[in-house]
Coordinates of C-alpha atoms in Angstrom, one line a residue:
X15 CA 0.0 0.0 0.0
X16 CA 1.6 3.2 -1.1
X17 CA 1.4 6.4 0.9
X18 CA 1.9 10.1 0.1
X19 CA 1.8 12.8 2.9
X20 CA 1.2 16.3 1.6
X21 CA 0.5 19.6 3.4
X22 CA -1.4 22.4 1.7
X23 CA 0.1 25.9 2.4
X24 CA -0.9 29.3 1.2
X25 CA -1.7 32.9 2.1
X26 CA -5.0 33.7 3.7
X27 CA -7.9 33.2 1.3
X28 CA -6.0 31.8 -1.6
X29 CA -8.3 28.7 -1.6
X30 CA -6.7 25.9 0.5
X31 CA -9.8 24.6 2.2
X32 CA -11.9 24.8 -1.0
X33 CA -9.3 22.7 -2.8
X34 CA -9.4 20.1 -0.1
X35 CA -13.2 20.0 -0.5
X36 CA -12.8 19.3 -4.2
X37 CA -10.2 16.5 -3.5
X38 CA -12.6 14.9 -1.1
X39 CA -15.4 15.1 -3.7
X40 CA -13.1 13.7 -6.4
X41 CA -12.3 10.7 -4.3
X42 CA -16.1 10.0 -3.9
X43 CA -16.0 10.2 -0.2
X44 CA -19.6 11.3 -0.1
X45 CA -22.8 9.6 -1.4
X46 CA -24.1 11.6 -4.3
X47 CA -27.1 12.7 -2.3
X48 CA -25.2 13.7 0.8
X49 CA -25.4 17.3 2.0
X50 CA -21.9 18.4 2.6
X51 CA -22.0 22.2 2.6
X52 CA -19.0 24.4 1.7
X53 CA -15.6 24.3 3.4
X54 CA -16.1 20.9 4.9
X55 CA -12.9 21.1 7.0
X56 CA -13.6 24.5 8.7
X57 CA -15.8 22.8 11.1
X58 CA -15.9 25.0 14.2
X59 CA -18.3 28.0 14.4
X60 CA -15.5 30.5 14.6
X61 CA -13.8 29.2 11.5
X62 CA -17.1 29.2 9.6
X63 CA -18.1 32.7 10.7
X64 CA -14.7 34.3 9.8
X65 CA -14.1 32.2 6.8
X66 CA -10.5 31.3 7.9
X67 CA -8.8 28.1 9.0
X68 CA -7.5 28.3 12.6
X69 CA -6.5 24.7 13.4
X70 CA -4.6 22.4 11.1
X71 CA -6.6 19.2 10.2
X72 CA -5.9 15.8 8.6
X73 CA -8.0 13.9 6.1
X74 CA -7.0 11.1 3.6
X75 CA -8.2 10.0 0.2
X76 CA -7.6 6.9 -1.9
X77 CA -6.7 7.4 -5.5
X78 CA -5.3 4.7 -7.8
X79 CA -4.4 2.4 -4.9
X80 CA -2.4 5.2 -3.2
X81 CA -3.4 6.6 0.2
X82 CA -2.9 10.4 0.1
X83 CA -2.9 12.0 3.6
X84 CA -3.8 15.7 3.2
X85 CA -3.1 18.3 5.9
X86 CA -5.0 21.6 5.6
X87 CA -3.1 24.4 7.3
X88 CA -4.0 28.0 8.4
X89 CA -2.7 30.9 6.4
X90 CA -2.3 33.6 9.0
X91 CA 1.1 34.2 10.5
X92 CA -0.6 34.4 13.9
X93 CA -1.2 30.6 13.6
X94 CA 2.3 29.9 12.4
X95 CA 2.7 27.6 15.3
X96 CA 0.1 25.3 13.7
X97 CA 2.0 25.3 10.4
X98 CA 5.4 24.5 11.8
X99 CA 3.9 21.7 13.9
X100 CA 2.2 20.1 10.9
X101 CA 5.0 20.2 8.4
X102 CA 6.8 17.5 10.4
X103 CA 4.1 15.1 9.2
X104 CA 4.5 15.8 5.5
X105 CA 6.9 14.8 2.7
X106 CA 5.9 17.4 0.3
X107 CA 3.7 20.6 0.1
X108 CA 1.2 22.0 -2.3
X109 CA 1.8 25.7 -2.5
X110 CA -1.3 27.5 -3.6
X111 CA -0.9 31.0 -5.0
X112 CA -3.6 33.4 -6.2
X113 CA -3.3 34.1 -9.9
X114 CA -3.9 37.8 -9.4
X115 CA -2.3 38.6 -6.1
X116 CA 0.8 36.5 -6.5
X117 CA 3.0 35.5 -3.6
X118 CA 2.0 37.5 -0.5
X119 CA 3.8 37.9 2.9
X120 CA 2.2 34.8 4.4
X121 CA 3.1 32.8 1.3
X122 CA 6.7 33.7 2.0
X123 CA 6.4 32.8 5.7
X124 CA 4.9 29.3 5.2
X125 CA 7.1 28.5 2.1
X126 CA 10.3 29.4 4.1
X127 CA 9.3 26.9 6.8
X128 CA 8.6 24.2 4.1
X129 CA 11.7 24.7 2.1
X130 CA 13.8 24.7 5.3
X131 CA 12.3 21.4 6.2
X132 CA 13.5 20.1 2.8
X133 CA 10.0 19.3 1.5
X134 CA 9.3 18.8 -2.2
X135 CA 6.9 21.6 -3.5
X136 CA 4.2 21.4 -6.2
X137 CA 3.0 24.9 -7.1
X138 CA -0.7 25.4 -7.8
X139 CA -1.7 28.7 -9.4
X140 CA -5.3 29.0 -8.3
X141 CA -8.2 31.3 -9.3
X142 CA -7.2 31.6 -13.0
X143 CA -10.9 32.2 -13.7
X144 CA -10.6 35.7 -12.2
X145 CA -10.5 38.5 -14.7
X146 CA -7.2 40.4 -15.1
X147 CA -5.3 37.5 -13.6
X148 CA -1.7 37.0 -14.7
X149 CA -0.7 33.3 -14.2
X150 CA 2.6 33.5 -16.1
X151 CA 3.9 36.5 -14.2
X152 CA 2.9 34.9 -10.9
X153 CA 4.8 31.8 -11.9
X154 CA 7.9 33.9 -12.4
X155 CA 7.4 35.5 -9.0
X156 CA 7.1 32.2 -7.3
X157 CA 10.4 31.1 -8.9
X158 CA 12.1 34.3 -7.6
X159 CA 10.6 33.7 -4.2
X160 CA 12.0 30.2 -4.0
X161 CA 15.4 31.4 -5.2
X162 CA 15.4 34.1 -2.5
X163 CA 14.6 31.6 0.1
X164 CA 17.7 29.5 -0.8
X165 CA 15.8 26.6 -2.3
X166 CA 17.8 23.6 -3.5
X167 CA 18.2 22.8 -7.3
X168 CA 15.7 20.0 -6.9
X169 CA 13.2 22.3 -5.1
X170 CA 13.6 24.9 -7.8
X171 CA 12.6 22.4 -10.5
X172 CA 9.0 22.4 -9.3
X173 CA 6.0 21.2 -11.3
X174 CA 3.3 23.9 -11.8
X175 CA -0.5 23.4 -12.2
X176 CA -3.0 26.0 -13.1
X177 CA -6.7 25.9 -12.3
X178 CA -9.7 27.0 -10.2
X179 CA -10.6 25.2 -7.0
X180 CA -14.0 26.8 -7.0
X181 CA -14.9 25.5 -10.5
X182 CA -13.1 22.3 -9.7
X183 CA -10.5 21.9 -12.4
X184 CA -6.7 21.7 -12.7
X185 CA -4.5 21.6 -15.7
X186 CA -0.9 21.9 -16.7
X187 CA -1.8 24.8 -19.0
X188 CA -4.1 27.6 -17.8
X189 CA -5.6 28.2 -21.3
X190 CA -6.9 24.7 -21.6
X191 CA -9.3 23.9 -18.7
X192 CA -10.0 20.3 -17.9
X193 CA -13.1 18.9 -16.3
X194 CA -11.8 17.8 -12.9
X195 CA -8.8 17.8 -10.6
X196 CA -7.2 14.5 -11.6
X197 CA -4.1 16.2 -13.1
X198 CA -3.4 17.5 -9.5
X199 CA -3.8 14.1 -7.9
X200 CA -1.6 12.5 -10.6
X201 CA 1.1 15.2 -10.0
X202 CA 1.0 14.4 -6.2
X203 CA 1.6 10.7 -6.9
X204 CA 4.3 11.4 -9.4
X205 CA 6.3 14.2 -7.8
X206 CA 5.9 13.9 -4.1
X207 CA 8.2 11.3 -2.7
X208 CA 6.9 8.2 -0.9
X209 CA 7.9 8.3 2.8
X210 CA 11.5 7.2 3.4
X211 CA 11.5 4.4 5.9
X212 CA 14.8 3.9 7.8
X213 CA 15.6 0.6 9.5
X214 CA 15.3 0.4 13.3
X215 CA 13.0 0.5 16.3
X216 CA 9.6 2.2 16.2
X217 CA 9.5 6.0 16.4
X218 CA 6.7 8.4 16.2
X219 CA 6.7 12.2 16.7
X220 CA 3.5 13.6 18.4
X221 CA 2.7 16.7 16.4
X222 CA -1.0 17.3 17.2
X223 CA -3.5 16.6 20.0
X224 CA -7.1 15.8 20.1
X225 CA -9.4 15.4 23.0
X226 CA -12.4 13.2 23.5
X227 CA -14.4 13.3 26.7
X228 CA -14.8 9.5 26.2
X229 CA -11.1 8.4 26.0
X230 CA -9.2 11.5 27.1
X231 CA -6.3 12.9 25.2
X232 CA -5.4 11.5 21.8
X233 CA -1.9 11.8 20.3
X234 CA -1.6 12.4 16.6
X235 CA 1.6 12.1 14.6
X236 CA 3.5 10.4 11.9
X237 CA 5.3 7.1 12.4
X238 CA 8.9 7.7 11.2
X239 CA 10.1 4.1 11.4
X240 CA 9.2 0.7 12.6
X241 CA 5.6 -0.4 13.3
X242 CA 3.1 0.4 16.1
X243 CA 0.6 -2.2 17.2
X244 CA -2.3 -2.3 19.5
X245 CA -1.5 -3.1 23.2
X246 CA 2.2 -2.6 22.5
X247 CA 4.3 -1.3 25.4
X248 CA 6.2 1.8 24.5
X249 CA 8.5 4.6 26.0
X250 CA 7.4 8.2 25.9
X251 CA 10.4 10.5 25.6
X252 CA 9.6 14.1 26.8
X253 CA 11.2 17.2 25.4
X254 CA 13.6 17.4 28.3
X255 CA 14.7 13.8 27.8
X256 CA 12.7 12.3 30.7
X257 CA 11.3 8.8 29.8
X258 CA 8.0 7.3 31.0
X259 CA 6.7 3.9 30.1
X260 CA 3.2 3.5 28.6
X261 CA 1.0 1.2 26.6
X262 CA -1.0 1.9 23.4
X263 CA -4.6 1.0 24.0
X264 CA -6.0 1.7 20.5
X265 CA -4.6 2.8 17.1
X266 CA -6.5 4.8 14.6
X267 CA -5.5 5.8 11.1
X268 CA -7.2 8.5 9.0
X269 CA -9.7 7.4 6.4
X270 CA -11.6 10.1 4.6
X271 CA -12.9 12.6 7.0
X272 CA -13.0 10.2 9.9
X273 CA -10.7 7.6 11.5
X274 CA -10.7 3.9 11.4
X275 CA -9.4 1.5 14.0
X276 CA -6.3 -0.5 13.0
X277 CA -4.4 -3.3 14.6
X278 CA -1.1 -1.9 13.3
X279 CA 0.3 1.2 11.5
X280 CA 3.7 1.1 9.8
X281 CA 6.2 3.8 9.1
X282 CA 5.2 6.7 6.8
X283 CA 1.6 6.8 7.8
X284 CA -0.2 9.3 10.1
X285 CA -2.1 7.8 13.0
X286 CA -3.8 8.6 16.3
X287 CA -3.0 6.8 19.6
X288 CA -5.3 6.4 22.5
X289 CA -4.2 5.4 26.0
X290 CA -1.1 7.6 26.6
X291 CA -1.3 9.8 29.7
X292 CA 0.7 13.0 30.2
X293 CA 2.2 13.8 26.8
X294 CA 2.9 17.1 25.0
X295 CA 3.3 18.1 21.4
X296 CA 6.9 17.4 20.4
X297 CA 7.3 14.2 22.5
X298 CA 8.5 11.0 20.9
X299 CA 6.8 7.6 21.1
X300 CA 9.7 5.1 21.0
X301 CA 10.7 1.5 21.6
X302 CA 10.1 0.1 25.1
X303 CA 13.6 -1.3 25.7
X304 CA 15.9 1.2 23.9
X305 CA 14.1 4.4 23.2
X306 CA 15.7 6.9 20.7
X307 CA 14.0 10.3 20.7
X308 CA 13.4 12.4 17.5
X309 CA 14.3 16.1 17.5
X310 CA 11.4 18.0 19.1
X311 CA 9.5 20.6 17.1
X312 CA 10.9 24.1 17.3
X313 CA 8.3 26.9 17.4
X314 CA 8.9 30.6 16.9
X315 CA 8.9 32.9 19.9
X316 CA 5.7 34.8 20.7
X317 CA 5.8 38.6 19.8
X318 CA 2.9 40.0 21.8
X319 CA 1.5 39.8 25.4
X320 CA -1.7 40.8 27.1
X321 CA -2.8 40.8 30.7
X322 CA -5.8 38.5 31.4
X323 CA -7.6 39.1 34.7
X324 CA -10.9 38.3 36.3
X325 CA -13.9 40.5 35.7
X326 CA -14.3 42.8 38.6
X327 CA -16.6 45.4 37.0
X328 CA -19.9 46.3 38.7
X329 CA -21.7 43.9 36.2
X330 CA -19.6 40.8 36.9
X331 CA -21.3 37.5 37.0
X332 CA -24.4 38.6 35.1
X333 CA -23.9 36.7 31.9
X334 CA -21.1 34.2 32.4
X335 CA -20.9 30.8 34.1
X336 CA -17.1 30.9 34.9
X337 CA -16.0 34.0 36.6
X338 CA -13.5 33.2 39.3
X339 CA -9.7 33.3 39.0
X340 CA -9.4 29.6 39.4
X341 CA -11.6 29.0 36.4
X342 CA -9.6 31.5 34.4
X343 CA -6.3 29.9 35.4
X344 CA -7.3 26.4 34.6
X345 CA -8.7 27.4 31.2
X346 CA -5.5 29.3 30.2
X347 CA -3.2 26.5 31.2
X348 CA -5.4 23.9 29.4
X349 CA -5.1 26.0 26.3
X350 CA -1.3 26.0 26.4
X351 CA -1.4 22.2 26.1
X352 CA -2.6 22.2 22.5
X353 CA -1.8 25.8 21.4
X354 CA 2.0 25.6 20.8
X355 CA 2.8 29.3 20.3
X356 CA 0.9 30.4 23.4
X357 CA 2.6 31.0 26.8
X358 CA 1.0 31.8 30.1
X359 CA 2.9 33.4 33.1
X360 CA 1.6 34.1 36.5
X361 CA 1.9 37.6 37.9
X362 CA 2.4 39.0 41.4
X363 CA -1.4 39.2 41.7
X364 CA -3.3 35.9 42.0
X365 CA -6.1 37.2 39.7
X366 CA -4.0 38.2 36.7
X367 CA -2.0 36.3 34.1
X368 CA 0.3 37.4 31.3
X369 CA -0.6 35.6 28.1
X370 CA 2.0 35.7 25.3
X371 CA 0.9 35.0 21.7
X372 CA 1.8 35.5 18.0
X373 CA -0.4 38.5 17.4
X374 CA -3.7 40.2 18.0
X375 CA -5.6 37.6 15.9
X376 CA -4.1 34.7 17.8
X377 CA -5.1 36.2 21.2
X378 CA -8.5 37.3 20.1
X379 CA -9.4 33.9 18.8
X380 CA -8.6 32.5 22.3
X381 CA -10.7 35.2 24.0
X382 CA -13.6 34.7 21.6
X383 CA -13.5 30.9 22.2
X384 CA -13.5 31.4 26.0
X385 CA -16.3 33.9 25.7
X386 CA -18.4 31.4 23.9
X387 CA -17.7 28.8 26.5
X388 CA -19.2 31.1 29.2
X389 CA -16.2 32.8 30.7
X390 CA -16.1 36.4 31.9
X391 CA -12.7 38.1 31.9
X392 CA -10.9 41.4 31.4
X393 CA -7.9 42.0 29.2
X394 CA -5.4 44.9 29.2
X395 CA -3.8 46.7 26.2
X396 CA -1.8 44.4 23.9
X397 CA 1.9 44.9 24.5
X398 CA 4.8 43.9 22.3
X399 CA 7.6 41.9 23.8
X400 CA 10.8 44.0 24.2
X401 CA 14.2 42.3 24.5
X402 CA 17.5 43.7 25.9
X403 CA 20.5 42.9 23.8
X404 CA 23.9 44.2 25.1
X405 CA 22.1 46.9 27.1
X406 CA 20.1 48.1 24.0
X407 CA 16.3 47.9 23.8
X408 CA 15.2 45.8 20.9
X409 CA 11.6 45.6 19.6
X410 CA 10.0 43.4 17.0
X411 CA 9.7 44.8 13.5
X412 CA 7.2 43.7 10.9
X413 CA 7.0 43.8 7.1
X414 CA 3.7 45.4 6.2
X415 CA 2.3 45.2 2.7
X416 CA -0.7 47.3 1.6
X417 CA -2.5 47.1 -1.7
X418 CA -4.5 50.2 -2.3
X419 CA -6.1 52.3 -5.2
X420 CA -3.7 55.0 -6.3
X421 CA -5.8 58.0 -5.1
X422 CA -5.5 56.8 -1.4
X423 CA -1.8 56.0 -1.4
X424 CA -0.8 59.4 0.1
X425 CA -3.1 58.9 3.1
X426 CA -1.7 55.4 3.7
X427 CA 1.9 56.5 3.5
X428 CA 1.2 59.4 5.8
X429 CA -0.5 57.1 8.4
X430 CA 2.2 54.5 8.4
X431 CA 5.1 57.0 8.7
X432 CA 3.4 58.7 11.7
X433 CA 3.8 55.3 13.3
X434 CA 7.6 55.1 12.5
X435 CA 7.1 53.0 9.4
X436 CA 9.5 53.3 6.5
X437 CA 8.4 52.9 2.9
X438 CA 10.6 50.3 1.1
X439 CA 8.8 49.4 -2.2
X440 CA 6.1 51.2 -4.2
X441 CA 5.0 49.6 -7.5
X442 CA 1.8 49.4 -9.5
X443 CA 0.1 46.0 -9.6
X444 CA -2.8 46.0 -12.0
X445 CA -5.1 48.9 -11.1
X446 CA -3.7 49.1 -7.5
X447 CA -0.5 50.3 -5.9
X448 CA 1.5 47.8 -4.0
X449 CA 3.3 49.4 -1.0
X450 CA 5.8 47.7 1.3
X451 CA 6.8 49.1 4.7
X452 CA 9.1 48.1 7.6
X453 CA 7.2 49.1 10.8
X454 CA 7.5 48.4 14.5
X455 CA 5.0 45.8 15.7
X456 CA 3.7 48.5 18.2
X457 CA 2.7 50.6 15.3
X458 CA 0.5 48.0 13.7
X459 CA -1.7 47.8 16.8
X460 CA -4.7 50.0 15.9
X461 CA -3.4 50.8 12.4
X462 CA -5.9 48.6 10.5
X463 CA -8.9 50.6 11.6
X464 CA -7.4 54.0 10.6
X465 CA -6.1 52.6 7.3
X466 CA -9.5 51.2 6.3
X467 CA -11.2 54.5 7.2
X468 CA -8.7 56.5 5.2
X469 CA -9.1 54.3 2.1
X470 CA -12.9 53.9 2.3
X471 CA -12.3 50.2 3.1
X472 CA -10.3 49.4 -0.1
X473 CA -6.9 48.7 1.5
X474 CA -5.8 45.1 1.5
X475 CA -3.4 44.8 4.5
X476 CA -1.0 41.9 5.4
X477 CA 2.0 41.8 7.8
X478 CA 4.5 39.3 9.1
X479 CA 7.2 39.4 11.8
X480 CA 10.6 40.2 10.4
X481 CA 13.3 40.5 13.1
X482 CA 14.2 42.3 16.3
X483 CA 15.7 45.8 15.7
X484 CA 16.7 48.8 17.9
X485 CA 13.9 50.7 19.7
X486 CA 12.4 53.3 17.3
X487 CA 11.1 55.8 19.9
X488 CA 7.6 56.8 21.0
X489 CA 4.6 56.2 18.8
X490 CA 1.6 58.5 19.2
X491 CA -1.5 56.6 20.5
X492 CA -5.1 57.6 20.2
X493 CA -5.5 61.3 19.6
X494 CA -9.0 61.9 20.8
X495 CA -10.1 61.5 24.4
X496 CA -13.0 59.2 25.5
X497 CA -16.4 59.9 27.0
X498 CA -16.8 58.2 30.4
X499 CA -20.0 57.5 32.3
X500 CA -20.4 59.3 35.6
X501 CA -23.0 57.1 37.1
X502 CA -24.5 53.6 37.1
X503 CA -27.9 53.1 35.5
X504 CA -29.7 53.0 32.2
X505 CA -28.7 55.4 29.4
X506 CA -31.5 57.6 28.3
X507 CA -32.1 58.9 24.7
X508 CA -32.8 62.3 26.2
X509 CA -29.3 62.7 27.7
X510 CA -27.5 61.1 24.7
X511 CA -29.2 63.5 22.3
X512 CA -28.1 66.5 24.4
X513 CA -24.5 65.2 24.4
X514 CA -24.2 64.4 20.7
X515 CA -22.0 67.4 19.8
X516 CA -19.5 66.2 22.4
X517 CA -18.5 63.1 20.4
X518 CA -19.6 59.7 19.0
X519 CA -21.2 57.1 21.3
X520 CA -20.6 53.4 21.6
X521 CA -23.9 52.7 23.4
X522 CA -27.6 52.8 22.5
X523 CA -30.3 54.3 24.7
X524 CA -31.6 51.9 27.5
X525 CA -28.3 50.1 27.7
X526 CA -27.0 49.6 31.2
X527 CA -23.8 51.5 32.0
X528 CA -21.7 51.8 35.1
X529 CA -19.4 54.5 36.6
X530 CA -16.1 54.5 34.8
X531 CA -17.3 52.7 31.6
X532 CA -16.1 54.2 28.3
X533 CA -19.3 55.0 26.4
X534 CA -18.0 57.1 23.5
X535 CA -15.1 58.9 21.8
X536 CA -14.8 62.6 22.5
X537 CA -14.3 65.1 19.6
X538 CA -11.1 66.5 21.1
X539 CA -8.2 65.3 23.3
X540 CA -8.8 64.8 27.0
X541 CA -11.3 62.5 28.7
X542 CA -14.8 63.8 29.3
X543 CA -17.0 62.5 32.2
X544 CA -20.8 62.8 31.5
X545 CA -24.1 61.7 32.9
X546 CA -26.1 59.7 30.4
X547 CA -28.6 58.3 32.9
X548 CA -30.5 61.6 33.4
X549 CA -34.2 61.4 32.4
X550 CA -36.3 64.3 31.2
X551 CA -38.1 66.3 33.9
X552 CA -41.8 66.0 33.2
X553 CA -44.3 68.8 34.1
X554 CA -48.0 69.3 33.8
X555 CA -47.5 72.2 31.3
X556 CA -47.4 71.8 27.5
X557 CA -44.8 73.8 25.6
X558 CA -44.4 74.1 21.9
X559 CA -41.0 72.3 21.6
X560 CA -41.5 69.6 24.3
X561 CA -42.7 66.7 22.1
X562 CA -40.0 66.8 19.4
X563 CA -38.8 63.3 18.5
X564 CA -35.2 62.6 19.6
X565 CA -32.8 62.0 16.8
X566 CA -29.7 60.0 17.6
X567 CA -26.8 58.9 15.5
X568 CA -26.5 55.1 15.6
X569 CA -23.8 53.8 18.0
X570 CA -20.4 52.6 16.7
X571 CA -20.0 48.9 17.0
X572 CA -16.6 47.4 17.8
X573 CA -15.5 43.9 16.9
X574 CA -13.3 42.2 19.5
X575 CA -10.1 42.9 17.6
X576 CA -11.0 46.6 17.1
X577 CA -11.8 47.0 20.8
X578 CA -8.5 45.3 21.7
X579 CA -6.6 47.8 19.5
X580 CA -8.6 50.8 20.7
X581 CA -7.9 50.7 24.4
X582 CA -5.0 52.5 26.0
X583 CA -2.7 51.6 29.0
X584 CA -5.1 52.8 31.7
X585 CA -8.1 50.9 30.3
X586 CA -9.4 47.3 30.3
X587 CA -11.7 45.5 28.0
X588 CA -14.4 43.6 29.8
X589 CA -15.5 40.5 27.9
X590 CA -18.6 38.5 28.8
X591 CA -20.6 36.0 26.7
X592 CA -23.1 38.7 25.8
X593 CA -21.1 42.0 25.8
X594 CA -17.8 43.7 25.1
X595 CA -17.4 46.8 27.2
X596 CA -14.4 49.2 27.5
X597 CA -13.7 50.7 30.9
X598 CA -11.1 52.7 32.8
X599 CA -9.0 50.5 35.2
X600 CA -9.8 53.1 38.0
X601 CA -13.6 53.5 37.8
X602 CA -13.8 56.5 40.2
X603 CA -12.8 59.9 38.7
X604 CA -11.2 61.0 41.9
X605 CA -9.0 58.0 41.9
X606 CA -7.9 58.7 38.4
X607 CA -7.0 62.3 39.2
X608 CA -5.0 61.2 42.2
X609 CA -3.1 58.6 40.1
X610 CA -2.4 61.2 37.4
X611 CA -0.9 63.5 40.1
X612 CA 1.4 60.8 41.3

């Protein structure tokens, strides 16, 4: 039985998950009348809502007596930990590139990891059905990219396929569409090497975890050599070299979308083990008598941290089920088990934890997941991680690319340079301008909102971590002050209407507010404390203007990421299953004045 292990890598939204759908359909995994829906693999609610892949997943298909294990990976650099982890299971990669956009920053990020691991690439130029696409130019760009990333001769000699995942065809020439994606499956069998199986004792690297409330934690990984069998005694070698003995209770291999129970799995295949106790990603399952560990998976350092603390606002405990610091602590430490790029540190206070991650998206997905599970918590302003090298402060720098219509390019360059960004490349790409900047990671926090506003929503923004460089100096934060509620109660339309010329509000009439909650953005610098709970005084007299209808501008709605980027150092974001509120850390105005004096 021949095996091919292949990972699919690409920039966000270049069509990875859609392509996997088509491969599953091609292999006739579904009955013809079965309802499958789109994007079969993005199976949790968050992934479906946002239209992105967050967690890498495995499926397998059978084609011409070959079992092809396919691994779908996320495209965002924030989930780079997922990609690094999964590439250890593959022998080759399918690199998908959009025929119009060409290689983007994330393409570069994931390709670098794959080439460094020595995997054989097949390039798929996708979406050739789009108008004004330029497949041949993109093919040249991919070659240049490989060359710049020091690919070997063999890697540079990559096969290229053109096609459209959405319409479900692939071909070796983009001007001659075929009817299905068999050319791609043939290319996988022909070009991607079969797993190399060295002689020796069994070895398997755990590169992914699953959890079932029925059997506990499940280890997923690729068998590198030897054979694993049911009920076989094994040694578990930890990252630090400690060895514990265990026994495999059940073995599953991946068949289609599910798993099937097997008595034995041999080298080169990907399998799931049940019955191992305390293991982590990167541990090795090895021979019982003379264990030999595999090198553990190296994961990039986190670049951003946030303070997570319990909800102590006046409204705590109204919506959530889990509100105490013990709940918060257990949930955060449980997350570090399967989220490789996440780190949690305890602080001097028993209620607060520093959580380190890859970026705003990485942390906000964690917060959103916790919120849906019924947790209440507060988070502080995202901070970048500063290093000291030889007594000099170093901060993370990012490469930022913005594609924007020409008339807005001035506004974009202006905004980015205010935040200490430097313009490096400016070139036309079709009907848009392609701008590349080098900018401190601090400057990117909160930048997306202002860029989209300045370009009427037309900017396409992507960024990736580059390296640590010397500290660039202060970056201006939010210019306008905020409007803060003076009292606890229900907001009234009457008072909001009277205050409209003071700024824009984040709340609707009849919403509950508390003292110290941020309820709007002022029109000028300096915070403004207002009373929005005041109702209209009613009298027995009628007056000409008394019954006018109140006209109120609709409130500004913040998404979770926008709110995380909006808050300043002296503010918290309060997150409950039903609400996202911004507040000052010190709720009482007198306390804030005292703190400002000190």
